[in-house]
CSV table of C-alpha atoms in Angstrom, one decimal:
chain,number,residue,atom,x,y,z
A,1,UNK,CA,30.0,1.4,15.0
A,2,UNK,CA,29.2,-0.7,11.9
A,3,UNK,CA,28.6,-4.3,12.2
A,4,UNK,CA,30.1,-6.7,9.5
A,5,UNK,CA,30.5,-10.3,9.2
A,6,UNK,CA,33.9,-11.6,6.8
A,7,UNK,CA,33.8,-15.0,5.5
A,8,UNK,CA,36.7,-16.4,4.4
A,9,UNK,CA,37.6,-19.6,2.3
A,10,UNK,CA,41.2,-20.7,3.5
A,11,UNK,CA,41.4,-22.8,0.5
A,12,UNK,CA,41.2,-19.7,-2.0
A,13,UNK,CA,44.2,-18.0,-3.5
A,14,UNK,CA,46.7,-21.0,-2.7
A,15,UNK,CA,45.6,-20.7,0.9
A,16,UNK,CA,47.2,-17.1,1.3
A,17,UNK,CA,44.0,-15.4,2.7
A,18,UNK,CA,44.4,-16.9,6.0
A,19,UNK,CA,48.0,-15.2,6.3
A,20,UNK,CA,46.3,-11.8,5.6
A,21,UNK,CA,44.1,-12.0,8.4
A,22,UNK,CA,45.7,-9.7,10.9
A,23,UNK,CA,45.8,-7.0,8.1
A,24,UNK,CA,42.4,-7.6,7.2
A,25,UNK,CA,41.2,-6.8,10.9
A,26,UNK,CA,43.6,-4.0,11.1
A,27,UNK,CA,41.5,-2.2,7.7
A,28,UNK,CA,38.2,-3.1,9.3
A,29,UNK,CA,39.1,-1.2,12.6
A,30,UNK,CA,40.3,1.9,10.6
A,31,UNK,CA,37.2,1.8,8.7
A,32,UNK,CA,35.1,1.8,12.4
A,33,UNK,CA,33.6,-1.7,11.5
A,34,UNK,CA,32.9,-4.7,14.5
A,35,UNK,CA,33.1,-7.7,13.0
A,36,UNK,CA,32.9,-11.3,13.3
A,37,UNK,CA,35.4,-13.6,11.1
A,38,UNK,CA,34.0,-16.8,9.8
A,39,UNK,CA,36.6,-19.3,8.1
A,40,UNK,CA,34.9,-21.9,6.1
A,41,UNK,CA,35.6,-25.5,6.6
A,42,UNK,CA,33.3,-27.3,3.7
A,43,UNK,CA,31.5,-26.8,0.5
A,44,UNK,CA,28.6,-24.9,1.0
A,45,UNK,CA,29.6,-23.5,4.5
A,46,UNK,CA,29.4,-20.1,3.4
A,47,UNK,CA,26.0,-20.4,2.1
A,48,UNK,CA,24.9,-21.6,5.5
A,49,UNK,CA,26.8,-18.8,7.4
A,50,UNK,CA,25.0,-16.2,5.5
A,51,UNK,CA,21.3,-18.2,5.9
A,52,UNK,CA,21.9,-18.0,9.9
A,53,UNK,CA,23.6,-14.4,10.4
A,54,UNK,CA,22.2,-12.0,12.5
A,55,UNK,CA,21.5,-8.6,11.1
A,56,UNK,CA,24.6,-6.7,10.0
A,57,UNK,CA,25.4,-3.8,8.3
A,58,UNK,CA,27.5,-5.6,5.6
A,59,UNK,CA,28.8,-8.9,4.5
A,60,UNK,CA,32.6,-9.2,3.1
A,61,UNK,CA,33.3,-12.4,1.1
A,62,UNK,CA,36.6,-13.3,0.7
A,63,UNK,CA,37.9,-15.8,-1.9
A,64,UNK,CA,37.1,-17.0,-5.4
A,65,UNK,CA,34.2,-16.8,-7.6
A,66,UNK,CA,32.6,-19.8,-5.9
A,67,UNK,CA,32.8,-18.4,-2.9
A,68,UNK,CA,30.8,-15.4,-3.4
A,69,UNK,CA,28.3,-17.6,-5.0
A,70,UNK,CA,27.4,-19.4,-1.9
A,71,UNK,CA,27.1,-15.9,0.0
A,72,UNK,CA,24.7,-15.0,-2.9
A,73,UNK,CA,22.9,-18.0,-2.6
A,74,UNK,CA,22.5,-17.7,1.4
A,75,UNK,CA,21.5,-14.1,0.8
A,76,UNK,CA,18.6,-14.9,-1.5
A,77,UNK,CA,17.2,-17.7,1.2
A,78,UNK,CA,17.2,-15.2,3.7
A,79,UNK,CA,13.9,-13.3,4.5
A,80,UNK,CA,15.7,-9.7,5.3
A,81,UNK,CA,18.6,-9.5,2.9
A,82,UNK,CA,21.8,-8.2,3.6
A,83,UNK,CA,24.4,-6.0,1.9
A,84,UNK,CA,27.2,-8.0,0.5
A,85,UNK,CA,30.5,-7.0,-0.9
A,86,UNK,CA,33.3,-9.4,-2.7
A,87,UNK,CA,37.0,-9.3,-2.1
A,88,UNK,CA,38.5,-11.6,-4.7
A,89,UNK,CA,41.2,-14.0,-3.8
A,90,UNK,CA,40.9,-17.4,-5.7
A,91,UNK,CA,42.0,-18.9,-8.9
A,92,UNK,CA,40.1,-17.4,-11.8
A,93,UNK,CA,38.6,-14.2,-10.2
A,94,UNK,CA,36.5,-13.2,-13.1
A,95,UNK,CA,34.0,-11.5,-10.9
A,96,UNK,CA,36.7,-9.5,-8.9
A,97,UNK,CA,38.5,-8.5,-12.0
A,98,UNK,CA,35.1,-7.5,-13.6
A,99,UNK,CA,34.6,-5.2,-10.5
A,100,UNK,CA,37.9,-3.2,-11.0
A,101,UNK,CA,39.8,-5.2,-8.2
A,102,UNK,CA,43.5,-5.7,-8.5
A,103,UNK,CA,45.8,-8.6,-7.1
A,104,UNK,CA,46.4,-6.9,-3.6
A,105,UNK,CA,43.9,-8.2,-1.0
A,106,UNK,CA,44.1,-5.3,1.3
A,107,UNK,CA,43.8,-2.4,-1.3
A,108,UNK,CA,40.8,-4.3,-2.7
A,109,UNK,CA,39.2,-4.4,0.9
A,110,UNK,CA,39.9,-0.7,1.3
A,111,UNK,CA,38.6,-0.2,-2.3
A,112,UNK,CA,35.4,-2.1,-1.6
A,113,UNK,CA,35.1,0.1,1.7
A,114,UNK,CA,35.1,3.2,0.2
A,115,UNK,CA,32.9,2.1,-2.8
A,116,UNK,CA,29.2,2.5,-3.5
A,117,UNK,CA,26.0,0.8,-3.2
A,118,UNK,CA,24.5,-0.6,-6.5
A,119,UNK,CA,21.9,-2.3,-7.5
A,120,UNK,CA,22.5,-5.2,-9.9
A,121,UNK,CA,20.9,-7.9,-11.7
A,122,UNK,CA,21.5,-11.2,-10.4
A,123,UNK,CA,20.6,-14.1,-13.0
A,124,UNK,CA,18.9,-17.5,-11.6
A,125,UNK,CA,18.6,-21.0,-12.8
A,126,UNK,CA,15.8,-23.0,-11.4
A,127,UNK,CA,16.0,-20.1,-8.7
A,128,UNK,CA,19.3,-20.7,-7.8
A,129,UNK,CA,21.5,-17.6,-8.3
A,130,UNK,CA,24.6,-17.0,-9.9
A,131,UNK,CA,26.8,-14.3,-10.0
A,132,UNK,CA,28.3,-14.2,-13.5
A,133,UNK,CA,27.8,-17.3,-15.3
A,134,UNK,CA,26.5,-20.6,-15.9
A,135,UNK,CA,27.7,-23.1,-18.4
A,136,UNK,CA,26.8,-26.2,-19.8
A,137,UNK,CA,28.5,-29.0,-22.0
A,138,UNK,CA,31.8,-29.3,-23.8
A,139,UNK,CA,34.9,-27.8,-21.7
A,140,UNK,CA,32.4,-26.7,-18.6
A,141,UNK,CA,33.1,-28.9,-16.4
A,142,UNK,CA,36.9,-28.0,-16.3
A,143,UNK,CA,36.0,-25.6,-13.9
A,144,UNK,CA,34.6,-27.7,-11.2
A,145,UNK,CA,36.6,-30.7,-11.9
A,146,UNK,CA,40.3,-29.2,-12.0
A,147,UNK,CA,41.7,-30.7,-8.7
A,148,UNK,CA,42.1,-28.2,-6.0
A,149,UNK,CA,45.9,-29.6,-5.1
A,150,UNK,CA,46.4,-28.5,-8.7
A,151,UNK,CA,44.8,-25.3,-8.7
A,152,UNK,CA,47.2,-24.6,-5.3
A,153,UNK,CA,50.3,-25.5,-7.3
A,154,UNK,CA,49.7,-23.7,-10.3
A,155,UNK,CA,47.0,-21.3,-10.2
A,156,UNK,CA,45.0,-20.3,-13.4
A,157,UNK,CA,47.3,-22.7,-15.5
A,158,UNK,CA,45.7,-25.7,-13.8
A,159,UNK,CA,42.7,-24.9,-15.9
A,160,UNK,CA,44.7,-25.1,-19.1
A,161,UNK,CA,45.9,-28.4,-18.1
A,162,UNK,CA,42.7,-30.0,-17.3
A,163,UNK,CA,41.0,-28.0,-20.2
A,164,UNK,CA,43.7,-29.2,-22.8
A,165,UNK,CA,42.9,-32.9,-21.5
A,166,UNK,CA,39.1,-32.5,-21.8
A,167,UNK,CA,39.3,-31.0,-25.4
A,168,UNK,CA,40.8,-34.1,-26.6
A,169,UNK,CA,37.7,-36.4,-25.3
A,170,UNK,CA,34.9,-36.9,-27.8
A,171,UNK,CA,32.4,-34.2,-28.2
A,172,UNK,CA,28.6,-34.7,-27.2
A,173,UNK,CA,26.0,-32.8,-28.9
A,174,UNK,CA,22.8,-32.3,-26.9
A,175,UNK,CA,19.5,-32.1,-28.5
A,176,UNK,CA,17.9,-29.0,-26.9
A,177,UNK,CA,14.7,-27.3,-27.1
A,178,UNK,CA,14.5,-23.6,-25.8
A,179,UNK,CA,12.5,-20.5,-25.6
A,180,UNK,CA,13.9,-17.1,-25.9
A,181,UNK,CA,12.7,-13.6,-26.6
A,182,UNK,CA,9.3,-15.2,-28.1
A,183,UNK,CA,10.9,-18.1,-30.4
A,184,UNK,CA,10.7,-21.9,-29.5
A,185,UNK,CA,13.5,-23.4,-31.4
A,186,UNK,CA,15.1,-26.6,-31.4
A,187,UNK,CA,18.6,-27.9,-32.0
A,188,UNK,CA,21.9,-29.8,-31.3
A,189,UNK,CA,24.7,-28.1,-29.2
A,190,UNK,CA,27.7,-28.9,-27.8
A,191,UNK,CA,27.6,-26.1,-25.1
A,192,UNK,CA,25.6,-23.6,-23.6
A,193,UNK,CA,27.0,-20.3,-22.2
A,194,UNK,CA,24.7,-17.8,-20.2
A,195,UNK,CA,26.3,-15.1,-18.3
A,196,UNK,CA,25.8,-11.4,-17.1
A,197,UNK,CA,29.7,-10.5,-17.4
A,198,UNK,CA,32.2,-9.0,-19.3
A,199,UNK,CA,34.9,-11.4,-18.2
A,200,UNK,CA,34.4,-15.0,-18.5
A,201,UNK,CA,37.2,-17.9,-18.1
A,202,UNK,CA,39.8,-15.2,-17.9
A,203,UNK,CA,39.0,-13.6,-20.8
A,204,UNK,CA,38.5,-9.9,-20.8
A,205,UNK,CA,35.9,-8.2,-22.8
A,206,UNK,CA,34.3,-11.2,-23.6
A,207,UNK,CA,31.3,-9.2,-25.0
A,208,UNK,CA,30.8,-5.6,-25.5
A,209,UNK,CA,28.7,-3.3,-24.0
A,210,UNK,CA,28.0,-5.4,-20.9
A,211,UNK,CA,25.8,-3.5,-17.8
A,212,UNK,CA,24.8,-5.2,-14.6
A,213,UNK,CA,21.6,-3.3,-14.6
A,214,UNK,CA,20.3,-3.6,-18.2
A,215,UNK,CA,17.8,-6.5,-17.0
A,216,UNK,CA,19.5,-8.4,-19.8
A,217,UNK,CA,21.5,-11.5,-19.7
A,218,UNK,CA,23.8,-12.8,-22.9
A,219,UNK,CA,23.2,-16.3,-24.0
A,220,UNK,CA,25.6,-18.4,-26.6
A,221,UNK,CA,24.5,-21.6,-27.9
A,222,UNK,CA,27.5,-23.7,-29.7
A,223,UNK,CA,27.2,-26.5,-32.1
A,224,UNK,CA,31.0,-26.7,-32.6
A,225,UNK,CA,32.2,-30.4,-32.4
A,226,UNK,CA,35.5,-30.7,-34.0
A,227,UNK,CA,38.5,-30.1,-32.1
A,228,UNK,CA,40.4,-27.5,-34.4
A,229,UNK,CA,37.1,-25.4,-34.6
A,230,UNK,CA,37.0,-25.2,-30.9
A,231,UNK,CA,40.7,-24.4,-30.4
A,232,UNK,CA,40.3,-21.6,-33.2
A,233,UNK,CA,37.8,-19.9,-31.6
A,234,UNK,CA,39.1,-19.8,-28.0
A,235,UNK,CA,42.8,-18.4,-29.6
A,236,UNK,CA,41.0,-15.9,-31.4
A,237,UNK,CA,38.2,-14.8,-28.7
A,238,UNK,CA,40.3,-11.3,-28.3
A,239,UNK,CA,40.1,-10.7,-31.6
A,240,UNK,CA,36.7,-11.1,-33.3
A,241,UNK,CA,33.1,-10.6,-32.1
A,242,UNK,CA,32.2,-14.2,-30.8
A,243,UNK,CA,28.5,-13.3,-31.2
A,244,UNK,CA,29.1,-13.4,-35.0
A,245,UNK,CA,31.3,-16.4,-35.2
A,246,UNK,CA,30.3,-19.5,-37.1
A,247,UNK,CA,28.6,-22.1,-35.1
A,248,UNK,CA,27.4,-19.9,-32.4
A,249,UNK,CA,23.7,-18.5,-31.7
A,250,UNK,CA,23.4,-15.4,-29.7
A,251,UNK,CA,20.8,-13.7,-27.7
A,252,UNK,CA,20.1,-11.3,-25.2
A,253,UNK,CA,17.1,-11.7,-23.1
A,254,UNK,CA,15.9,-11.5,-19.5
A,255,UNK,CA,14.1,-15.2,-19.5
A,256,UNK,CA,15.1,-18.0,-21.0
A,257,UNK,CA,13.9,-22.1,-21.0
A,258,UNK,CA,16.1,-25.0,-21.9
A,259,UNK,CA,14.8,-28.7,-22.2
A,260,UNK,CA,16.6,-31.5,-22.5
A,261,UNK,CA,15.8,-34.9,-23.6
A,262,UNK,CA,17.3,-36.7,-21.3
A,263,UNK,CA,19.0,-35.7,-17.7
A,264,UNK,CA,22.6,-34.8,-18.3
A,265,UNK,CA,25.2,-36.8,-17.1
A,266,UNK,CA,27.3,-33.8,-16.4
A,267,UNK,CA,26.0,-30.6,-14.3
A,268,UNK,CA,25.9,-27.3,-15.0
A,269,UNK,CA,28.9,-25.0,-13.8
A,270,UNK,CA,27.4,-21.7,-12.1
A,271,UNK,CA,30.4,-19.4,-11.3
A,272,UNK,CA,32.9,-22.4,-11.6
A,273,UNK,CA,31.1,-24.6,-9.2
A,274,UNK,CA,29.0,-28.0,-10.0
A,275,UNK,CA,25.2,-27.5,-10.0
A,276,UNK,CA,23.9,-30.2,-8.2
A,277,UNK,CA,20.2,-29.6,-9.4
A,278,UNK,CA,19.8,-32.2,-12.5
A,279,UNK,CA,16.7,-31.8,-14.6
A,280,UNK,CA,15.4,-32.3,-17.9
A,281,UNK,CA,14.1,-28.5,-17.8
A,282,UNK,CA,15.9,-25.0,-16.7
A,283,UNK,CA,14.2,-21.6,-16.3
A,284,UNK,CA,16.9,-18.6,-16.6
A,285,UNK,CA,15.5,-15.2,-15.2
A,286,UNK,CA,16.7,-12.2,-13.5
A,287,UNK,CA,16.3,-10.9,-10.0
A,288,UNK,CA,16.6,-7.0,-10.2
A,289,UNK,CA,17.8,-4.5,-7.6
A,290,UNK,CA,20.2,-6.8,-5.7
A,291,UNK,CA,22.7,-4.8,-3.4
A,292,UNK,CA,25.7,-4.7,-3.6
A,293,UNK,CA,28.8,-2.9,-2.4
A,294,UNK,CA,31.3,-2.2,-5.3
A,295,UNK,CA,34.3,-0.4,-5.9
A,296,UNK,CA,33.9,3.0,-7.5
A,297,UNK,CA,36.8,2.5,-10.4
A,298,UNK,CA,34.4,0.9,-13.0
A,299,UNK,CA,30.5,1.6,-12.2
A,300,UNK,CA,30.4,3.8,-15.3
A,301,UNK,CA,31.4,1.3,-17.6
A,302,UNK,CA,28.9,-1.2,-15.8
A,303,UNK,CA,26.0,0.4,-15.2
A,304,UNK,CA,23.7,2.3,-17.5
A,305,UNK,CA,21.6,3.9,-14.6
A,306,UNK,CA,23.9,6.9,-13.3
A,307,UNK,CA,23.9,8.5,-9.9
A,308,UNK,CA,22.4,11.7,-9.9
């Protein structure tokens, strides 16, 4: 019999996940898993749980993008890495949507358990992993400053409510020196977006031709400051190639170094949560061949390497 650990964030998805525990147990029994269930109690708990787990065949993360980030961080700190899978049940669920999951937690669990083990690229920022996005600057604090009560009440709409308030605040430009693809550049930017995903902030197909195994991540530097320009860009994301939009510098790379003049007051957002590491210098790079169990639905679109 296979062994797995199930880590559930009880506050994700308006707290509905706890009501599905009995059905989750039934599915795991059906797929011949001996399981231990863990309910997270505070920020960082999922990370601690994974660090201290004995060897299991699978770790199942049930929660939002931030929950999966904690599970991934915990796994990175282990000497003997574990196989992970993620069942989305949060507010944005960008990672889950990219992987091909729907909204039914039980169907998603079956899709995962019947899926394939794939080796994916995971980005790190100062050696801290993020599963799909790291962002800094204008509007990027919305993901971690939106009150949990608001998210439980309004779901994804809560981010829009907080975002509308934030966009009216004065836009700050940060003097940034960065090294990418053999070049060193200096400029002033209002935000930076680093990702390895085709869905970001609830927007599908944010980029074209995104692969999880190409040893590349995508970088956007933005120098827009006027509210009307930002709103125009947001409203037209689905209709134009953002990499060619005015006010943006775009790169594909596998290593990026960013340096600030002063330590920023606001933190980076990584997978929707605030990065506590506040420094003048950040190095973003890729760790390859991280094993994750994924549903088979979209593998053809997400991977260059095809199964033989």
